Amino acid sequence: MSRVTSTEVVNVSQIENTNEPLIGQVPDNRGHFGVYGGKFVAETLMVPLQELQDAYDKYLDDPDFIAELDADLQNYVGRPSPLYLAEGWTRHLGGAQIYLKREDLNHTGAHKVNNTIGQALLAKRLGKTRIIAETGAGQHGVATATVAARLGLKCVIYMGAVDIARQAINVYRMKLLGAEVVSVESGSKTLKDALNEAMRDWVTNVDDTFYIIGTVAGPHPYPAMVRDFQAIIGREARQQIQQQAGRLPDALIACVGGGSNAIGLFYPFLDDRNVAIYGVEAAGDGLDSGRHAAPLCAGRPGVLHGNRTYLMEDDDGQIIETHSVSAGLDYPGVGPEHAWLKDIGRARYVAINDAEALQAFHDLTRIEGILPALESSHALAYATKLAPTMEKDQIIIVNLSGRGDKDIHTVAALEGIEV
Amino acid sequence: MSRIKNCFDKLKIRNRKALIPYVTAGDSDPAVTVPLMHAMVNAGADIIELGVPFSDPMADGPVIQRAAERALEHRVSLRNVLAMVAEFRQQDSHTPVVLMGYLNPVEMMGHTVFAEAAAEAGVDGVLTVDLPPEEADTLVAALHSQQLDPIFLLAPTSNDERIKLICEAASGYVYYVAVKGVTGAGNLDVSAVADKLEQIRKHTDLPVGVGFGIKDAESAAAVAAVADAVVVGSALVQKVEQAAGQHDRINAEIAGLLMQMRAGMDAK
């Protein structure tokens, strides 16, 4: 059993004593976020990772690349995504005003496409002809298959057999988009095993293949690169809230599986020290049950999938199976930057169980007419706890990271309804 | 002197190449491993690579993934593997044993505690597949303090800069992964291997072992002609899988394949 630590361990004093900017501080040139991150992969991938880093550094400063990325985000993805004041839900909760960052309105229905657009443009410039990706809920797989279709690249998506069964619609979407979906039958047959299998593919086909990792995990430079592509969420939200409310928010809330939508919202606010930051992990059946996916709340540091971070692991260092009603949060690790933000106390990590997330899923649908993804429902559920403790003139921004159409069958099945 | 260096020095005098079999500890069950190690030595193994099972073997193909799963069904831990080495040492004090696995079980035990326990058990070298030298400072220091050899991988993609870095961090031997891919991958190109070994030897006097894609006497002989050591893994693990649960058959089949390889390597 893993040692259960408090979900509220925060060492605020460490950062309150300093005004040093956090943006741009991490990672270092070897990919370290404090003691986390790094590059823990077999030797075959070390040179390809360096090449990826060099290419990324180069194109980040290339006006043509940035112009193409911006144009795609605007005209293909539909950015900027709206920031919406959920007045009905705010009244319902009776506390702070809740704004929703509507990543569910992006093309393909989630924040994932912000990153796949960026990485696919890199792949094209590197002359790669084949794209691979791992997926859990299928959102990243769909977002990858989408950009691969548009750029005419061959696309292979690795997905755990368990996730294939519970996300049938997304599997079919990927196939419609021309991707090959490979069912991963090893280990727990979920996201972590899909990531293992994608790594094995990459090491074998590294000459012509670009691996689009979907979250802020993996070996350097992925955690930093994916963060930078997702940070548009927070940059827009920071500007939009000032236009709409005339000030910065008091709190940010986002769900954390690997943590890409969360870091995307959080990062541009890291130096706004008065903005409280909450990352919401999946408590599954409850943190005490052992059946959850909350490494920051109840795990301990280790090394998996190319980086050092908090993990769900047993006393022998074996990765243990996770559980969440939400396939996209069902992952035993978490991005190393979140591990760092937890340790320095800049962000607070909490957990929401399956039942609480499902309640929020229903509430938002009924009260606001917005069907949220089960992943995002974890963030919404934490807002229902936090908002009533705050004043009515205070502001919370919740990242509505994806839409819930893909989850209708899961929710119906849980409630014994045949669709 | 380290058992590994001693082993290669003796082989050099006899103009022989090292045969290094890999098996996953605890596969197909924990009772298999120690007798199998002795059987492999009797069949001509010079060094044994003992796999430490891990739940997420990212660099392994399906054969060794399944071996880890079989071992983990018996909850074989890093401490269990060290106990197996200690038991092997009761009867064999000269054959070097190298642990091969992933970093996380070592992280969980702690680098210093692990190095002390490994030395105490009679381990000679440690190869952590997902630990490049850039991240290895503390583990290498812990291993050195116990006179254990850190073994590192070299790959077809390694450039001169990395070959130099890796050979400086390594002792005992270096392990050249002959194909881009996971363990058990096929297409071994011996002339490409020979070219790469020439490049590697410009940077080091350490013995160079070659693995990935070696499955029979013929491929073992071809690699032995250019390398200092031949590493064979998936071909053996496949035999364990086919004879799972039948201890005598596992020993006999693996010894049989190793003897053929040994004969092929020594024939030239």
PDB file of C-alpha atoms in Angstrom, chain A residues 61-193:
ATOM      1  CA  ASP A  61      11.712  31.755 -31.948  1.00  0.00           C
ATOM      2  CA  ASP A  62      10.723  31.400 -35.597  1.00  0.00           C
ATOM      3  CA  PRO A  63       8.136  34.046 -36.598  1.00  0.00           C
ATOM      4  CA  ASP A  64       6.886  31.895 -39.497  1.00  0.00           C
ATOM      5  CA  PHE A  65       6.224  28.940 -37.182  1.00  0.00           C
ATOM      6  CA  ILE A  66       4.476  31.110 -34.596  1.00  0.00           C
ATOM      7  CA  ALA A  67       2.367  32.792 -37.305  1.00  0.00           C
ATOM      8  CA  GLU A  68       1.284  29.422 -38.696  1.00  0.00           C
ATOM      9  CA  LEU A  69       0.475  28.106 -35.221  1.00  0.00           C
ATOM     10  CA  ASP A  70      -1.523  31.223 -34.323  1.00  0.00           C
ATOM     11  CA  ALA A  71      -3.470  31.104 -37.582  1.00  0.00           C
ATOM     12  CA  ASP A  72      -4.336  27.433 -37.075  1.00  0.00           C
ATOM     13  CA  LEU A  73      -5.419  28.029 -33.487  1.00  0.00           C
ATOM     14  CA  GLN A  74      -7.678  30.853 -34.611  1.00  0.00           C
ATOM     15  CA  ASN A  75      -9.135  29.484 -37.833  1.00  0.00           C
ATOM     16  CA  TYR A  76      -9.020  25.720 -37.368  1.00  0.00           C
ATOM     17  CA  VAL A  77      -9.395  25.299 -33.596  1.00  0.00           C
ATOM     18  CA  GLY A  78     -11.652  28.324 -33.123  1.00  0.00           C
ATOM     19  CA  ARG A  79      -9.625  30.240 -30.547  1.00  0.00           C
ATOM     20  CA  PRO A  80      -9.890  32.220 -28.443  1.00  0.00           C
ATOM     21  CA  SER A  81     -12.266  30.014 -26.485  1.00  0.00           C
ATOM     22  CA  PRO A  82     -14.868  32.018 -24.519  1.00  0.00           C
ATOM     23  CA  LEU A  83     -14.666  32.785 -20.824  1.00  0.00           C
ATOM     24  CA  TYR A  84     -18.240  32.408 -19.627  1.00  0.00           C
ATOM     25  CA  LEU A  85     -19.767  33.654 -16.382  1.00  0.00           C
ATOM     26  CA  ALA A  86     -22.010  30.801 -15.244  1.00  0.00           C
ATOM     27  CA  GLU A  87     -24.615  32.935 -13.495  1.00  0.00           C
ATOM     28  CA  GLY A  88     -27.153  30.196 -12.861  1.00  0.00           C
ATOM     29  CA  TRP A  89     -24.619  27.845 -11.372  1.00  0.00           C
ATOM     30  CA  THR A  90     -23.068  30.694  -9.348  1.00  0.00           C
ATOM     31  CA  ARG A  91     -26.506  31.446  -7.846  1.00  0.00           C
ATOM     32  CA  HIS A  92     -27.045  27.732  -7.233  1.00  0.00           C
ATOM     33  CA  LEU A  93     -23.803  27.491  -5.231  1.00  0.00           C
ATOM     34  CA  GLY A  94     -24.299  30.791  -3.434  1.00  0.00           C
ATOM     35  CA  GLY A  95     -20.736  32.043  -3.195  1.00  0.00           C
ATOM     36  CA  ALA A  96     -17.963  33.198  -5.465  1.00  0.00           C
ATOM     37  CA  GLN A  97     -18.705  34.012  -9.111  1.00  0.00           C
ATOM     38  CA  ILE A  98     -17.759  31.120 -11.362  1.00  0.00           C
ATOM     39  CA  TYR A  99     -16.347  31.657 -14.814  1.00  0.00           C
ATOM     40  CA  LEU A 100     -15.849  28.702 -17.129  1.00  0.00           C
ATOM     41  CA  LYS A 101     -12.983  28.644 -19.611  1.00  0.00           C
ATOM     42  CA  ARG A 102     -14.715  26.951 -22.507  1.00  0.00           C
ATOM     43  CA  GLU A 103     -12.085  24.579 -23.903  1.00  0.00           C
ATOM     44  CA  ASP A 104     -15.020  22.253 -24.656  1.00  0.00           C
ATOM     45  CA  LEU A 105     -15.862  24.557 -27.560  1.00  0.00           C
ATOM     46  CA  ASN A 106     -12.553  23.920 -29.347  1.00  0.00           C
ATOM     47  CA  HIS A 107     -12.566  21.878 -32.533  1.00  0.00           C
ATOM     48  CA  THR A 108     -12.605  18.200 -31.460  1.00  0.00           C
ATOM     49  CA  GLY A 109     -14.169  19.159 -28.140  1.00  0.00           C
ATOM     50  CA  ALA A 110     -11.300  19.523 -25.698  1.00  0.00           C
ATOM     51  CA  HIS A 111      -8.079  21.371 -24.905  1.00  0.00           C
ATOM     52  CA  LYS A 112      -5.973  18.535 -26.370  1.00  0.00           C
ATOM     53  CA  VAL A 113      -5.945  20.033 -29.853  1.00  0.00           C
ATOM     54  CA  ASN A 114      -3.950  23.097 -28.696  1.00  0.00           C
ATOM     55  CA  ASN A 115      -0.996  20.783 -28.235  1.00  0.00           C
ATOM     56  CA  THR A 116      -1.481  18.415 -31.162  1.00  0.00           C
ATOM     57  CA  ILE A 117      -1.615  21.348 -33.597  1.00  0.00           C
ATOM     58  CA  GLY A 118       1.717  22.595 -32.259  1.00  0.00           C
ATOM     59  CA  GLN A 119       3.477  19.233 -32.233  1.00  0.00           C
ATOM     60  CA  ALA A 120       2.148  18.280 -35.669  1.00  0.00           C
ATOM     61  CA  LEU A 121       3.559  21.494 -37.124  1.00  0.00           C
ATOM     62  CA  LEU A 122       6.908  20.556 -35.583  1.00  0.00           C
ATOM     63  CA  ALA A 123       6.633  17.035 -37.049  1.00  0.00           C
ATOM     64  CA  LYS A 124       6.016  18.503 -40.477  1.00  0.00           C
ATOM     65  CA  ARG A 125       9.057  20.751 -40.232  1.00  0.00           C
ATOM     66  CA  LEU A 126      11.197  17.813 -39.083  1.00  0.00           C
ATOM     67  CA  GLY A 127      10.123  15.880 -42.181  1.00  0.00           C
ATOM     68  CA  LYS A 128       8.466  13.068 -40.217  1.00  0.00           C
ATOM     69  CA  THR A 129       5.829  11.125 -42.151  1.00  0.00           C
ATOM     70  CA  ARG A 130       4.256   9.098 -39.372  1.00  0.00           C
ATOM     71  CA  ILE A 131       2.568  10.252 -36.158  1.00  0.00           C
ATOM     72  CA  ILE A 132       1.955   8.094 -33.097  1.00  0.00           C
ATOM     73  CA  ALA A 133       0.168   8.910 -29.852  1.00  0.00           C
ATOM     74  CA  GLU A 134      -1.219   7.323 -26.702  1.00  0.00           C
ATOM     75  CA  THR A 135      -4.711   8.063 -25.506  1.00  0.00           C
ATOM     76  CA  GLY A 136      -6.843   7.394 -22.438  1.00  0.00           C
ATOM     77  CA  ALA A 137     -10.286   8.951 -22.863  1.00  0.00           C
ATOM     78  CA  GLY A 138      -9.634   9.163 -26.575  1.00  0.00           C
ATOM     79  CA  GLN A 139      -9.618  12.977 -26.645  1.00  0.00           C
ATOM     80  CA  HIS A 140      -5.901  13.199 -27.330  1.00  0.00           C
ATOM     81  CA  GLY A 141      -6.186  10.375 -29.851  1.00  0.00           C
ATOM     82  CA  VAL A 142      -8.965  12.206 -31.677  1.00  0.00           C
ATOM     83  CA  ALA A 143      -7.052  15.493 -31.572  1.00  0.00           C
ATOM     84  CA  THR A 144      -3.964  13.743 -32.954  1.00  0.00           C
ATOM     85  CA  ALA A 145      -5.842  11.833 -35.649  1.00  0.00           C
ATOM     86  CA  THR A 146      -7.481  15.115 -36.639  1.00  0.00           C
ATOM     87  CA  VAL A 147      -4.254  17.029 -37.218  1.00  0.00           C
ATOM     88  CA  ALA A 148      -2.655  14.004 -38.885  1.00  0.00           C
ATOM     89  CA  ALA A 149      -5.577  13.795 -41.314  1.00  0.00           C
ATOM     90  CA  ARG A 150      -5.255  17.483 -42.097  1.00  0.00           C
ATOM     91  CA  LEU A 151      -1.508  17.282 -42.720  1.00  0.00           C
ATOM     92  CA  GLY A 152      -1.687  13.986 -44.618  1.00  0.00           C
ATOM     93  CA  LEU A 153       0.444  12.085 -42.093  1.00  0.00           C
ATOM     94  CA  LYS A 154       0.074   8.400 -41.277  1.00  0.00           C
ATOM     95  CA  CYS A 155      -1.317   8.051 -37.765  1.00  0.00           C
ATOM     96  CA  VAL A 156      -1.249   5.211 -35.225  1.00  0.00           C
ATOM     97  CA  ILE A 157      -3.005   5.600 -31.864  1.00  0.00           C
ATOM     98  CA  TYR A 158      -2.279   3.325 -28.898  1.00  0.00           C
ATOM     99  CA  MET A 159      -5.175   2.825 -26.515  1.00  0.00           C
ATOM    100  CA  GLY A 160      -5.666   0.408 -23.621  1.00  0.00           C
ATOM    101  CA  ALA A 161      -8.212  -2.336 -24.217  1.00  0.00           C
ATOM    102  CA  VAL A 162     -10.183  -1.237 -21.135  1.00  0.00           C
ATOM    103  CA  ASP A 163     -10.381   2.339 -22.439  1.00  0.00           C
ATOM    104  CA  ILE A 164     -11.379   1.152 -25.917  1.00  0.00           C
ATOM    105  CA  ALA A 165     -14.357  -0.575 -24.342  1.00  0.00           C
ATOM    106  CA  ARG A 166     -15.487   2.495 -22.383  1.00  0.00           C
ATOM    107  CA  GLN A 167     -14.809   5.119 -25.078  1.00  0.00           C
ATOM    108  CA  ALA A 168     -16.260   3.422 -28.152  1.00  0.00           C
ATOM    109  CA  ILE A 169     -17.383   6.644 -29.798  1.00  0.00           C
ATOM    110  CA  ASN A 170     -13.935   8.188 -29.746  1.00  0.00           C
ATOM    111  CA  VAL A 171     -12.432   4.972 -31.116  1.00  0.00           C
ATOM    112  CA  TYR A 172     -14.782   5.155 -34.075  1.00  0.00           C
ATOM    113  CA  ARG A 173     -14.033   8.859 -34.533  1.00  0.00           C
ATOM    114  CA  MET A 174     -10.317   8.104 -34.771  1.00  0.00           C
ATOM    115  CA  LYS A 175     -10.955   5.416 -37.358  1.00  0.00           C
ATOM    116  CA  LEU A 176     -13.157   7.786 -39.380  1.00  0.00           C
ATOM    117  CA  LEU A 177     -10.225  10.206 -39.349  1.00  0.00           C
ATOM    118  CA  GLY A 178      -8.028   7.550 -40.935  1.00  0.00           C
ATOM    119  CA  ALA A 179      -6.020   6.547 -37.866  1.00  0.00           C
ATOM    120  CA  GLU A 180      -5.108   2.996 -36.967  1.00  0.00           C
ATOM    121  CA  VAL A 181      -6.169   2.320 -33.366  1.00  0.00           C
ATOM    122  CA  VAL A 182      -4.031  -0.346 -31.682  1.00  0.00           C
ATOM    123  CA  SER A 183      -5.567  -2.086 -28.682  1.00  0.00           C
ATOM    124  CA  VAL A 184      -3.006  -2.431 -25.872  1.00  0.00           C
ATOM    125  CA  GLU A 185      -3.506  -5.671 -23.955  1.00  0.00           C
ATOM    126  CA  SER A 186      -0.549  -5.504 -21.550  1.00  0.00           C
ATOM    127  CA  GLY A 187      -0.544  -4.494 -17.873  1.00  0.00           C
ATOM    128  CA  SER A 188      -3.680  -2.725 -16.687  1.00  0.00           C
ATOM    129  CA  LYS A 189      -4.776  -2.103 -20.315  1.00  0.00           C
ATOM    130  CA  THR A 190      -5.248   1.629 -19.681  1.00  0.00           C
ATOM    131  CA  LEU A 191      -3.441   4.895 -20.411  1.00  0.00           C
ATOM    132  CA  LYS A 192      -0.116   4.009 -18.782  1.00  0.00           C
ATOM    133  CA  ASP A 193       0.157   0.837 -20.865  1.00  0.00           C
TER     134      ASP A 193
END
